[in-house]
Amino acid sequence: MRTQIVAGNWKMNKNLEETEVLLSELSAKLPDTNAEVIVAPTFVNLPLAVNHLQNSVIQVAAQNMHFAESGAYTGEISADMLLNIGVETVILGHSERRAYFGEDDALLTQKVDAALAKNMRVIFCFGEELGERKSGGHFEVVENQLKNAIFHLEKEQWKNIILAYEPVWAIGTGETATPEQAQEMHAFIRKTIEEAYDEEVAAGVTILYGGSVKPGNAEEIFSKPDVDGGLIGGASLKCDDFTTIIKAI
Ligand code: PGA
């Protein structure tokens, strides 16, 4: 059985006090679940989150990191800095990083390698844009994103990889892929991994769906056999919405 995960990507939201409030609410109301629950607050609030969740099953992830160990990279954060405060999981390749900060496959390869070299877990995000889906190029785009950034990894490194398929047209737009579209793409991703590696890697990797997952649609999306959970943006900022989504899995 693959690990099921519900992860909340808080993006650039919640100040210190608001972070504390949401963490307290989540700790108090966390439903019983076999799924792993992860939250990814902004960098400045990571130490607070780690301390706050010390006795909780909720894990903490960073939203990004730099590939270098240290040095003259103003404004950046390294894997060692994250590990030093107890953060062992990092989201890489989010479409907002790709679109607004110019992160491409080559850069993401360096980041993935740097994180895995430190034994961190990577939530690797990818997905097609609207035009690419409309023209029918979405499978090819997704295959290339995977091939270019992570198919150089050794088989055993895949135990630290979590995939998050996030069609760009569904992120923060209120537009969700249908459960059938999600399942179709997740099955394609698994088949592509099986061809590049083997059945064991393909069957073992957790593939999350992301893009306007809400309390009202989570259950149907999560019911699909190749969807192993979700990466949740907007709906992870409200305790009730996020816990309802956790219950849906
Ligand atoms: P959304 O964001 O749930 O607000 O669409 C998902 C994401 O960006 O990970």
mmCIF file of C-alpha atoms and ligand atoms in Angstrom:
data_model
loop_
_atom_site.group_PDB
_atom_site.id
_atom_site.type_symbol
_atom_site.label_atom_id
_atom_site.label_comp_id
_atom_site.label_asym_id
_atom_site.label_seq_id
_atom_site.Cartn_x
_atom_site.Cartn_y
_atom_site.Cartn_z
ATOM 1 C CA MET A 1 0.000 0.000 0.000
ATOM 2 C CA ARG A 2 1.391 3.390 -0.977
ATOM 3 C CA THR A 3 1.668 6.191 1.569
ATOM 4 C CA GLN A 4 -1.293 8.517 1.263
ATOM 5 C CA ILE A 5 -0.584 12.166 1.916
ATOM 6 C CA VAL A 6 -2.554 15.360 2.331
ATOM 7 C CA ALA A 7 -0.207 18.347 2.189
ATOM 8 C CA GLY A 8 -1.091 21.993 2.691
ATOM 9 C CA ASN A 9 0.924 24.543 0.744
ATOM 10 C CA TRP A 10 0.347 27.813 2.560
ATOM 11 C CA LYS A 11 2.289 29.829 -0.033
ATOM 12 C CA MET A 12 2.910 33.476 1.005
ATOM 13 C CA ASN A 13 0.094 33.524 3.554
ATOM 14 C CA LYS A 14 -0.195 33.740 7.357
ATOM 15 C CA ASN A 15 1.963 35.896 9.620
ATOM 16 C CA LEU A 16 3.444 34.569 12.865
ATOM 17 C CA GLU A 17 0.287 34.922 14.942
ATOM 18 C CA GLU A 18 -1.955 33.553 12.201
ATOM 19 C CA THR A 19 0.382 30.596 11.746
ATOM 20 C CA GLU A 20 0.194 29.836 15.446
ATOM 21 C CA VAL A 21 -3.602 29.997 15.405
ATOM 22 C CA LEU A 22 -3.945 27.674 12.430
ATOM 23 C CA LEU A 23 -1.428 25.188 13.824
ATOM 24 C CA SER A 24 -3.295 25.106 17.148
ATOM 25 C CA GLU A 25 -6.623 24.572 15.399
ATOM 26 C CA LEU A 26 -5.206 21.822 13.206
ATOM 27 C CA SER A 27 -3.607 20.030 16.146
ATOM 28 C CA ALA A 28 -6.867 20.138 18.059
ATOM 29 C CA LYS A 29 -9.103 19.061 15.211
ATOM 30 C CA LEU A 30 -6.902 16.648 13.271
ATOM 31 C CA PRO A 31 -9.119 13.735 12.274
ATOM 32 C CA ASP A 32 -8.063 10.125 12.712
ATOM 33 C CA THR A 33 -6.416 9.117 9.486
ATOM 34 C CA ASN A 34 -3.904 6.694 8.055
ATOM 35 C CA ALA A 35 -2.724 9.368 5.669
ATOM 36 C CA GLU A 36 0.313 11.491 6.380
ATOM 37 C CA VAL A 37 -0.515 15.152 6.934
ATOM 38 C CA ILE A 38 1.998 17.838 5.981
ATOM 39 C CA VAL A 39 1.900 21.619 6.262
ATOM 40 C CA ALA A 40 4.225 24.004 4.433
ATOM 41 C CA PRO A 41 4.236 27.467 6.026
ATOM 42 C CA THR A 42 6.441 30.266 4.759
ATOM 43 C CA PHE A 43 10.181 30.081 5.612
ATOM 44 C CA VAL A 44 10.066 32.551 8.502
ATOM 45 C CA ASN A 45 7.423 30.510 10.279
ATOM 46 C CA LEU A 46 9.036 27.093 9.850
ATOM 47 C CA PRO A 47 10.799 27.057 13.254
ATOM 48 C CA LEU A 48 7.513 27.939 14.944
ATOM 49 C CA ALA A 49 5.723 25.157 13.068
ATOM 50 C CA VAL A 50 8.378 22.561 13.909
ATOM 51 C CA ASN A 51 8.279 23.474 17.599
ATOM 52 C CA HIS A 52 4.524 23.666 17.698
ATOM 53 C CA LEU A 53 4.095 20.259 16.053
ATOM 54 C CA GLN A 54 6.818 18.474 18.025
ATOM 55 C CA ASN A 55 4.355 16.035 19.596
ATOM 56 C CA SER A 56 2.026 15.908 16.598
ATOM 57 C CA VAL A 57 1.928 13.500 13.665
ATOM 58 C CA ILE A 58 1.684 16.517 11.349
ATOM 59 C CA GLN A 59 4.893 16.958 9.369
ATOM 60 C CA VAL A 60 6.412 20.254 8.256
ATOM 61 C CA ALA A 61 7.725 20.980 4.758
ATOM 62 C CA ALA A 62 9.446 23.962 3.158
ATOM 63 C CA GLN A 63 8.052 25.478 -0.034
ATOM 64 C CA ASN A 64 11.415 25.809 -1.785
ATOM 65 C CA MET A 65 15.188 25.688 -1.253
ATOM 66 C CA HIS A 66 18.437 26.527 -3.012
ATOM 67 C CA PHE A 67 20.702 23.845 -4.462
ATOM 68 C CA ALA A 68 23.971 25.174 -3.015
ATOM 69 C CA GLU A 69 25.200 24.167 0.426
ATOM 70 C CA SER A 70 25.945 27.753 1.446
ATOM 71 C CA GLY A 71 27.507 30.898 0.045
ATOM 72 C CA ALA A 72 26.745 34.136 -1.755
ATOM 73 C CA TYR A 73 23.114 33.551 -2.695
ATOM 74 C CA THR A 74 21.300 36.514 -1.182
ATOM 75 C CA GLY A 75 17.801 35.697 -0.066
ATOM 76 C CA GLU A 76 18.145 31.944 -0.397
ATOM 77 C CA ILE A 77 17.830 28.998 2.021
ATOM 78 C CA SER A 78 19.864 25.771 1.898
ATOM 79 C CA ALA A 79 18.978 22.156 2.636
ATOM 80 C CA ASP A 80 21.299 22.216 5.666
ATOM 81 C CA MET A 81 19.464 25.222 7.089
ATOM 82 C CA LEU A 82 16.146 23.404 6.762
ATOM 83 C CA LEU A 83 17.490 20.200 8.285
ATOM 84 C CA ASN A 84 19.081 22.188 11.081
ATOM 85 C CA ILE A 85 15.650 23.399 12.229
ATOM 86 C CA GLY A 86 14.057 19.975 11.755
ATOM 87 C CA VAL A 87 12.471 20.330 8.313
ATOM 88 C CA GLU A 88 13.092 17.191 6.255
ATOM 89 C CA THR A 89 10.648 17.636 3.384
ATOM 90 C CA VAL A 90 10.698 20.254 0.635
ATOM 91 C CA ILE A 91 8.319 21.183 -2.178
ATOM 92 C CA LEU A 92 10.214 21.704 -5.439
ATOM 93 C CA GLY A 93 9.075 22.734 -8.907
ATOM 94 C CA HIS A 94 5.799 24.340 -7.942
ATOM 95 C CA SER A 95 4.258 25.993 -10.992
ATOM 96 C CA GLU A 96 4.435 29.397 -9.292
ATOM 97 C CA ARG A 97 8.200 28.933 -8.868
ATOM 98 C CA ARG A 98 8.446 27.917 -12.505
ATOM 99 C CA ALA A 99 6.264 30.766 -13.806
ATOM 100 C CA TYR A 100 7.296 33.704 -11.592
ATOM 101 C CA PHE A 101 10.859 32.817 -10.667
ATOM 102 C CA GLY A 102 12.055 31.224 -13.863
ATOM 103 C CA GLU A 103 12.722 27.774 -12.407
ATOM 104 C CA ASP A 104 13.303 25.376 -15.278
ATOM 105 C CA ASP A 105 14.005 21.661 -15.519
ATOM 106 C CA ALA A 106 17.783 22.131 -15.351
ATOM 107 C CA LEU A 107 17.595 24.172 -12.150
ATOM 108 C CA LEU A 108 15.092 21.760 -10.650
ATOM 109 C CA THR A 109 17.435 18.857 -11.349
ATOM 110 C CA GLN A 110 20.070 20.599 -9.240
ATOM 111 C CA LYS A 111 17.602 21.279 -6.452
ATOM 112 C CA VAL A 112 16.256 17.717 -6.418
ATOM 113 C CA ASP A 113 19.784 16.318 -6.378
ATOM 114 C CA ALA A 114 20.799 18.649 -3.545
ATOM 115 C CA ALA A 115 17.781 17.704 -1.432
ATOM 116 C CA LEU A 116 18.173 13.967 -1.993
ATOM 117 C CA ALA A 117 21.909 14.137 -1.303
ATOM 118 C CA LYS A 118 20.947 15.355 2.171
ATOM 119 C CA ASN A 119 18.367 12.595 2.502
ATOM 120 C CA MET A 120 15.472 15.037 2.418
ATOM 121 C CA ARG A 121 12.105 14.087 0.951
ATOM 122 C CA VAL A 122 11.023 15.983 -2.156
ATOM 123 C CA ILE A 123 7.469 16.783 -3.166
ATOM 124 C CA PHE A 124 8.119 17.314 -6.858
ATOM 125 C CA CYS A 125 5.440 19.374 -8.647
ATOM 126 C CA PHE A 126 4.746 19.443 -12.354
ATOM 127 C CA GLY A 127 1.798 19.815 -14.715
ATOM 128 C CA GLU A 128 0.688 21.290 -17.996
ATOM 129 C CA GLU A 129 -0.675 24.741 -18.822
ATOM 130 C CA LEU A 130 -4.138 25.306 -20.239
ATOM 131 C CA GLY A 131 -2.991 25.754 -23.850
ATOM 132 C CA GLU A 132 -1.017 22.535 -23.654
ATOM 133 C CA ARG A 133 -4.066 20.616 -22.472
ATOM 134 C CA LYS A 134 -6.303 22.204 -25.116
ATOM 135 C CA SER A 135 -3.901 21.253 -27.890
ATOM 136 C CA GLY A 136 -3.650 17.699 -26.543
ATOM 137 C CA GLY A 137 0.021 18.065 -25.610
ATOM 138 C CA HIS A 138 -0.447 17.503 -21.882
ATOM 139 C CA PHE A 139 0.888 13.952 -21.738
ATOM 140 C CA GLU A 140 4.040 14.899 -23.589
ATOM 141 C CA VAL A 141 4.607 17.986 -21.417
ATOM 142 C CA VAL A 142 4.264 15.975 -18.220
ATOM 143 C CA GLU A 143 6.483 13.182 -19.510
ATOM 144 C CA ASN A 144 9.191 15.701 -20.422
ATOM 145 C CA GLN A 145 8.992 17.478 -17.070
ATOM 146 C CA LEU A 146 9.588 14.159 -15.333
ATOM 147 C CA LYS A 147 12.265 12.945 -17.753
ATOM 148 C CA ASN A 148 14.186 16.203 -17.668
ATOM 149 C CA ALA A 149 14.233 16.739 -13.921
ATOM 150 C CA ILE A 150 14.033 13.391 -12.129
ATOM 151 C CA PHE A 151 14.468 10.398 -14.419
ATOM 152 C CA HIS A 152 18.232 10.510 -13.908
ATOM 153 C CA LEU A 153 17.707 9.395 -10.307
ATOM 154 C CA GLU A 154 18.787 5.986 -9.116
ATOM 155 C CA LYS A 155 16.014 3.572 -8.289
ATOM 156 C CA GLU A 156 16.623 3.678 -4.543
ATOM 157 C CA GLN A 157 16.388 7.485 -4.517
ATOM 158 C CA TRP A 158 12.711 7.224 -5.437
ATOM 159 C CA LYS A 159 11.822 6.302 -1.867
ATOM 160 C CA ASN A 160 12.328 9.999 -1.061
ATOM 161 C CA ILE A 161 10.263 11.267 -3.996
ATOM 162 C CA ILE A 162 6.607 12.262 -3.746
ATOM 163 C CA LEU A 163 5.048 13.449 -6.989
ATOM 164 C CA ALA A 164 2.414 16.169 -7.220
ATOM 165 C CA TYR A 165 0.589 16.468 -10.516
ATOM 166 C CA GLU A 166 -0.790 19.983 -10.643
ATOM 167 C CA PRO A 167 -2.347 21.138 -13.903
ATOM 168 C CA VAL A 168 -1.501 24.860 -13.969
ATOM 169 C CA TRP A 169 -4.975 25.757 -15.202
ATOM 170 C CA ALA A 170 -6.476 24.294 -12.022
ATOM 171 C CA ILE A 171 -4.236 26.026 -9.469
ATOM 172 C CA GLY A 172 -5.962 28.774 -7.535
ATOM 173 C CA THR A 173 -8.536 29.135 -10.290
ATOM 174 C CA GLY A 174 -11.450 27.246 -8.771
ATOM 175 C CA GLU A 175 -11.276 25.066 -11.864
ATOM 176 C CA THR A 176 -10.515 21.450 -10.946
ATOM 177 C CA ALA A 177 -9.485 18.610 -13.170
ATOM 178 C CA THR A 178 -12.309 16.073 -13.169
ATOM 179 C CA PRO A 179 -11.574 12.943 -11.131
ATOM 180 C CA GLU A 180 -11.372 11.122 -14.480
ATOM 181 C CA GLN A 181 -8.798 13.590 -15.853
ATOM 182 C CA ALA A 182 -6.743 13.239 -12.671
ATOM 183 C CA GLN A 183 -6.909 9.442 -12.778
ATOM 184 C CA GLU A 184 -6.042 9.366 -16.482
ATOM 185 C CA MET A 185 -2.929 11.483 -15.942
ATOM 186 C CA HIS A 186 -1.859 9.691 -12.758
ATOM 187 C CA ALA A 187 -2.127 6.327 -14.517
ATOM 188 C CA PHE A 188 -0.079 7.740 -17.399
ATOM 189 C CA ILE A 189 2.575 8.994 -14.958
ATOM 190 C CA ARG A 190 2.774 5.576 -13.292
ATOM 191 C CA LYS A 191 3.093 3.852 -16.675
ATOM 192 C CA THR A 192 5.843 6.280 -17.723
ATOM 193 C CA ILE A 193 7.760 5.565 -14.496
ATOM 194 C CA GLU A 194 7.326 1.834 -14.996
ATOM 195 C CA GLU A 195 8.814 2.108 -18.492
ATOM 196 C CA ALA A 196 11.760 4.164 -17.248
ATOM 197 C CA TYR A 197 12.342 2.094 -14.092
ATOM 198 C CA ASP A 198 10.197 -0.876 -13.144
ATOM 199 C CA GLU A 199 6.885 -1.946 -11.644
ATOM 200 C CA GLU A 200 8.176 -1.656 -8.085
ATOM 201 C CA VAL A 201 9.119 2.026 -8.397
ATOM 202 C CA ALA A 202 5.915 2.860 -10.287
ATOM 203 C CA ALA A 203 3.641 1.099 -7.825
ATOM 204 C CA GLY A 204 5.454 2.502 -4.802
ATOM 205 C CA VAL A 205 5.546 6.201 -5.576
ATOM 206 C CA THR A 206 2.917 8.438 -4.007
ATOM 207 C CA ILE A 207 1.273 10.687 -6.613
ATOM 208 C CA LEU A 208 -0.702 13.636 -5.257
ATOM 209 C CA TYR A 209 -3.190 15.678 -7.208
ATOM 210 C CA GLY A 210 -3.163 19.464 -6.781
ATOM 211 C CA GLY A 211 -5.331 22.219 -8.175
ATOM 212 C CA SER A 212 -8.409 23.605 -6.432
ATOM 213 C CA VAL A 213 -9.002 20.578 -4.232
ATOM 214 C CA LYS A 214 -11.844 21.597 -1.915
ATOM 215 C CA PRO A 215 -13.977 19.931 0.764
ATOM 216 C CA GLY A 216 -16.659 19.380 -1.864
ATOM 217 C CA ASN A 217 -14.555 17.573 -4.457
ATOM 218 C CA ALA A 218 -11.783 15.898 -2.437
ATOM 219 C CA GLU A 219 -13.538 12.601 -1.798
ATOM 220 C CA GLU A 220 -14.264 11.925 -5.443
ATOM 221 C CA ILE A 221 -10.750 12.844 -6.559
ATOM 222 C CA PHE A 222 -9.129 10.777 -3.786
ATOM 223 C CA SER A 223 -11.330 7.793 -4.643
ATOM 224 C CA LYS A 224 -9.424 7.251 -7.886
ATOM 225 C CA PRO A 225 -6.979 4.339 -7.683
ATOM 226 C CA ASP A 226 -3.874 6.205 -8.811
ATOM 227 C CA VAL A 227 -4.542 9.365 -6.787
ATOM 228 C CA ASP A 228 -2.762 8.990 -3.446
ATOM 229 C CA GLY A 229 -3.776 12.283 -1.875
ATOM 230 C CA GLY A 230 -3.526 15.971 -2.551
ATOM 231 C CA LEU A 231 -1.403 19.087 -2.452
ATOM 232 C CA ILE A 232 -3.807 21.713 -1.229
ATOM 233 C CA GLY A 233 -3.348 25.478 -1.586
ATOM 234 C CA GLY A 234 -6.238 27.797 -0.769
ATOM 235 C CA ALA A 235 -8.299 25.243 1.135
ATOM 236 C CA SER A 236 -5.381 24.415 3.456
ATOM 237 C CA LEU A 237 -5.544 27.902 4.954
ATOM 238 C CA LYS A 238 -8.805 27.202 6.758
ATOM 239 C CA CYS A 239 -8.778 24.547 9.464
ATOM 240 C CA ASP A 240 -12.281 23.255 8.751
ATOM 241 C CA ASP A 241 -11.691 22.967 5.011
ATOM 242 C CA PHE A 242 -8.332 21.251 5.443
ATOM 243 C CA THR A 243 -9.566 18.783 8.043
ATOM 244 C CA THR A 244 -12.583 17.946 5.878
ATOM 245 C CA ILE A 245 -10.196 17.210 3.012
ATOM 246 C CA ILE A 246 -8.098 15.025 5.335
ATOM 247 C CA LYS A 247 -11.240 13.136 6.313
ATOM 248 C CA ALA A 248 -12.026 12.595 2.639
ATOM 249 C CA ILE A 249 -8.995 10.384 2.252
HETATM 250 P P1 PGA B 1 -4.928 25.515 -4.918
HETATM 251 O O1 PGA B 1 -3.329 25.411 -4.994
HETATM 252 O O2 PGA B 1 -5.410 24.362 -4.089
HETATM 253 O O3 PGA B 1 -5.198 26.851 -4.275
HETATM 254 O O4 PGA B 1 -5.427 25.456 -6.318
HETATM 255 C C1 PGA B 1 -2.711 24.163 -5.139
HETATM 256 C C2 PGA B 1 -1.226 24.361 -5.191
HETATM 257 O O5 PGA B 1 -0.766 25.375 -5.732
HETATM 258 O O6 PGA B 1 -0.458 23.523 -4.689
#
